[in-house]
Coordinates of C-alpha atoms in Angstrom, one line a residue:
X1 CA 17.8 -24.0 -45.5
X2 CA 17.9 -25.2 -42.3
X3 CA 18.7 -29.1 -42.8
X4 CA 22.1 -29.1 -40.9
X5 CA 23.0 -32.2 -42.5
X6 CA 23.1 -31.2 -45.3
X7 CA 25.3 -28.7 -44.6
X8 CA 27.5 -30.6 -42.4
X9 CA 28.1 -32.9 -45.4
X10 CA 28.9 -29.9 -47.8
X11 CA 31.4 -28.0 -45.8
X12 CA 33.0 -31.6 -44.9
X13 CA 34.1 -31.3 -48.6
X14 CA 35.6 -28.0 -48.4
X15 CA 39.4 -28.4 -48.5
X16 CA 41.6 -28.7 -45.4
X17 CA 41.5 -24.7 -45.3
X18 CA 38.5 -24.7 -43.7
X19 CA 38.9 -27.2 -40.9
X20 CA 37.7 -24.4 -38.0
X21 CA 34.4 -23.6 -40.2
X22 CA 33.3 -27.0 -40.0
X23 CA 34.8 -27.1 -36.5
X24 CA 32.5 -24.7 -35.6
X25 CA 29.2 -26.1 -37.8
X26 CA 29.9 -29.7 -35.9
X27 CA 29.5 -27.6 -32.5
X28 CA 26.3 -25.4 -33.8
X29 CA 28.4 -22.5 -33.5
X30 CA 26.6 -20.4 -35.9
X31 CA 27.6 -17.0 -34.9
X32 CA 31.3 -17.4 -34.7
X33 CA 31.0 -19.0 -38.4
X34 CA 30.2 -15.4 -40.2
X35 CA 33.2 -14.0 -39.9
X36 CA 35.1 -16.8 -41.0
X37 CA 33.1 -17.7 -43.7
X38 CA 33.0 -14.0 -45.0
X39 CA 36.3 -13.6 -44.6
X40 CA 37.0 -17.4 -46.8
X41 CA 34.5 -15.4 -49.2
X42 CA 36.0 -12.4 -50.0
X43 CA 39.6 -14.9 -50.3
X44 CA 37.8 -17.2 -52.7
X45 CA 34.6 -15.9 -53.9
X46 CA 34.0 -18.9 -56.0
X47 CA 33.8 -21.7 -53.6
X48 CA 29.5 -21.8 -53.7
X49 CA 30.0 -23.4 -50.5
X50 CA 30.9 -20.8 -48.4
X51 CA 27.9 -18.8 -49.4
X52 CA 25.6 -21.9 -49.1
X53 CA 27.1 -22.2 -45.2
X54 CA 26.8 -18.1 -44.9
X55 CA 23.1 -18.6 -45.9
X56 CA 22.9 -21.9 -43.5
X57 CA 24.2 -20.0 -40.4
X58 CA 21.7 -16.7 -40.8
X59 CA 18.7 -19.0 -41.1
X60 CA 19.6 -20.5 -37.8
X61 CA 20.5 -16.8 -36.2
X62 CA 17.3 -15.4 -37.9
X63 CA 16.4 -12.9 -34.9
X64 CA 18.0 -14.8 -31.9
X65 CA 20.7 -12.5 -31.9
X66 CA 20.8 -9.3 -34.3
X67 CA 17.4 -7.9 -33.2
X68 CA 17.5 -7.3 -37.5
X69 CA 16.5 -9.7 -40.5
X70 CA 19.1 -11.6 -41.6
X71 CA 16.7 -12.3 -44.6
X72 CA 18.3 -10.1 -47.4
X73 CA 21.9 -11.2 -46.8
X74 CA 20.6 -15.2 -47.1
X75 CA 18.9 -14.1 -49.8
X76 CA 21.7 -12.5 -51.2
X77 CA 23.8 -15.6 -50.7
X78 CA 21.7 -18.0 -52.3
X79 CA 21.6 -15.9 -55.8
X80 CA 25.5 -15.9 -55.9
X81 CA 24.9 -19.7 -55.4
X82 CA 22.2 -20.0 -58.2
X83 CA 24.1 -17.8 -60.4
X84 CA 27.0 -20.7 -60.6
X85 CA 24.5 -23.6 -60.0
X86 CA 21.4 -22.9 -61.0
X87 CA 20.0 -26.4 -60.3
X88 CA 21.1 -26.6 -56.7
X89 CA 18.2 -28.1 -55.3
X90 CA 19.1 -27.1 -52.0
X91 CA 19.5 -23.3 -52.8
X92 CA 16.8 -23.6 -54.7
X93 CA 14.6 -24.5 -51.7
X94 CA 15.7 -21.8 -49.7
X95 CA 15.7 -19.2 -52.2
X96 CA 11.7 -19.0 -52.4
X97 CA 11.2 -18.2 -49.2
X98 CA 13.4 -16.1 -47.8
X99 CA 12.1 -12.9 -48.7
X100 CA 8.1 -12.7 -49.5
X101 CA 7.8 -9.4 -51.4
X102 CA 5.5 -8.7 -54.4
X103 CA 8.5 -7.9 -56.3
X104 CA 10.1 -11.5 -55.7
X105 CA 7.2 -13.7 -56.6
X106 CA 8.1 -13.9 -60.1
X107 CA 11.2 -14.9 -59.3
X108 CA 9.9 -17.8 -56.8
X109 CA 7.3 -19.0 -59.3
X110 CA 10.3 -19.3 -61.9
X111 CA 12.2 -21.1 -59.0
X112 CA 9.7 -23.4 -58.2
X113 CA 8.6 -24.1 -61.4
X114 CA 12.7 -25.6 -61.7
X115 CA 12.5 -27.2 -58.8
X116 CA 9.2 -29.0 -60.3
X117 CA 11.5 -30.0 -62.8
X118 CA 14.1 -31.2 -61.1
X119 CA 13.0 -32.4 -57.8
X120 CA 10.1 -35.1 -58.9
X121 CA 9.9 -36.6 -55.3
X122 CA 8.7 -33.4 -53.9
X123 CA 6.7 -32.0 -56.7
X124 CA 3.3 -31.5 -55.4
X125 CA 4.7 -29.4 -52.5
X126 CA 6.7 -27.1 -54.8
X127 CA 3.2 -26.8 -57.1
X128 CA 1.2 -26.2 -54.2
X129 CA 3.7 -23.7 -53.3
X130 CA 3.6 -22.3 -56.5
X131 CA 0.4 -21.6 -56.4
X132 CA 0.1 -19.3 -53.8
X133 CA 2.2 -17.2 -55.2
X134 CA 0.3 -17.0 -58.3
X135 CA -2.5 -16.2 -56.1
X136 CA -0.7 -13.4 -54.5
X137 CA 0.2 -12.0 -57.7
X138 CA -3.8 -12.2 -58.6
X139 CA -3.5 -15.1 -61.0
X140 CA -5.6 -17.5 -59.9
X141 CA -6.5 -19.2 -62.5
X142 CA -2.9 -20.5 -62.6
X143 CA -3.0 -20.9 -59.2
X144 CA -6.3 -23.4 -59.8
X145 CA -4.7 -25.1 -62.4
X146 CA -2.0 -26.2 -60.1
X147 CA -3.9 -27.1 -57.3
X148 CA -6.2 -28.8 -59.9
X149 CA -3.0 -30.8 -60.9
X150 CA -2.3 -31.4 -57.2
X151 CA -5.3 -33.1 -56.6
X152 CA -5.4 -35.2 -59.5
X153 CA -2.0 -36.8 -58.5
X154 CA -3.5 -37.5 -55.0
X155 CA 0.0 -37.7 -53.5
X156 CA -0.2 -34.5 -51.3
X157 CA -2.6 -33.2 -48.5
X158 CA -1.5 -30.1 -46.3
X159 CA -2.8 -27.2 -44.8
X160 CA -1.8 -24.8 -47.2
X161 CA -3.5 -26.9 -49.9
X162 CA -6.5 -26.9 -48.3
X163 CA -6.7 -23.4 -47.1
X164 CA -6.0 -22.6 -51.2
X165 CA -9.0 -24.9 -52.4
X166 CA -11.0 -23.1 -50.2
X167 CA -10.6 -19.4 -51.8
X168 CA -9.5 -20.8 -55.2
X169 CA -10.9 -23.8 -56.9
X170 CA -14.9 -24.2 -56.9
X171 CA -16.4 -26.6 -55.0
X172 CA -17.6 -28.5 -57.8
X173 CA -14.1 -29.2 -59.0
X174 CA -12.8 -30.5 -55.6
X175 CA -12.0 -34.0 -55.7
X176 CA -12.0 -34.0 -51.8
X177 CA -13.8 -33.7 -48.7

């Protein structure tokens, strides 16, 4: 969610209309997007873009300003987005993490599970991923099976996969040091 090239490149698509949005994403002018953008919203609720942008600009306010989570409202924003295009990648991403609640790591595991799907390039990240949330839900013996399936690949070492073989998968089954 916050890769500002990507959303540079999106809202340089937008029609004409929306000239001053982009203006104001060129100059990193977050705060004076929301209005606009919610304004273009409630005017053309169906342009995914908008909401994309909305969700772009309170990642990069995320407590700077509001003294409050923006969390809910991105949150927010990205369903609308996966309700219309439920293989953005992009939204996809963002979606998983922006609010970590019990409640919503069904729904991440279902996301990342697509994004496995669709997003080859990146898929040990999304599995390792994956996996904690299984964990934090209690499954780990899906959890281990993905990091199991991590580790076979080879193709992906991080923190979070290591601090995950240490609680989850014996020691016997590591295939590392």
């Amino acid at each position: 969610l916050n890769d500002r090239e990507y959303a540079l490149r999106r809202a340089l698509k937008l029609p004409p209309v929306y000239a001053d949005i982009c203006q104001l994403l060129q100059n990193g002018l977050y705060a004076d997007m929301l209005p606009l953008l919610t304004a273009a919203i409630q005017k053309t609720p169906r342009e995914l873009v908008l909401y994309l942008l909305r969700a772009f600009c309170y990642s990069q306010l995320e407590c700077l300003t509001c003294g409050r989570s923006r969390r809910p409202d991105m949150d927010r924003d990205l369903t609308k987005v996966l309700e219309f295009e439920p293989d953005n990648i992009w939204a996809l991403r963002a979606h998983c993490p922006t609010t970590a609640t019990t409640r919503r790591y069904p729904r991440h595991i279902q996301d990342l599970t697509r994004l496995m799907e669709i997003d080859p390039d990146y898929i040990s990240i999304h599995q390792v991923s994956r996996a904690y949330r299984y964990h934090w839900l209690g499954d780990d013996e899906a959890a281990k099976a993905d990091l199991l399936a991590v580790l076979e690949r080879g193709d992906c070492w991080t923190v979070d996969l290591t601090y995950l073989c240490v609680f989850i998968v014996p020691y016997k089954q590591k295939k590392c040091k």
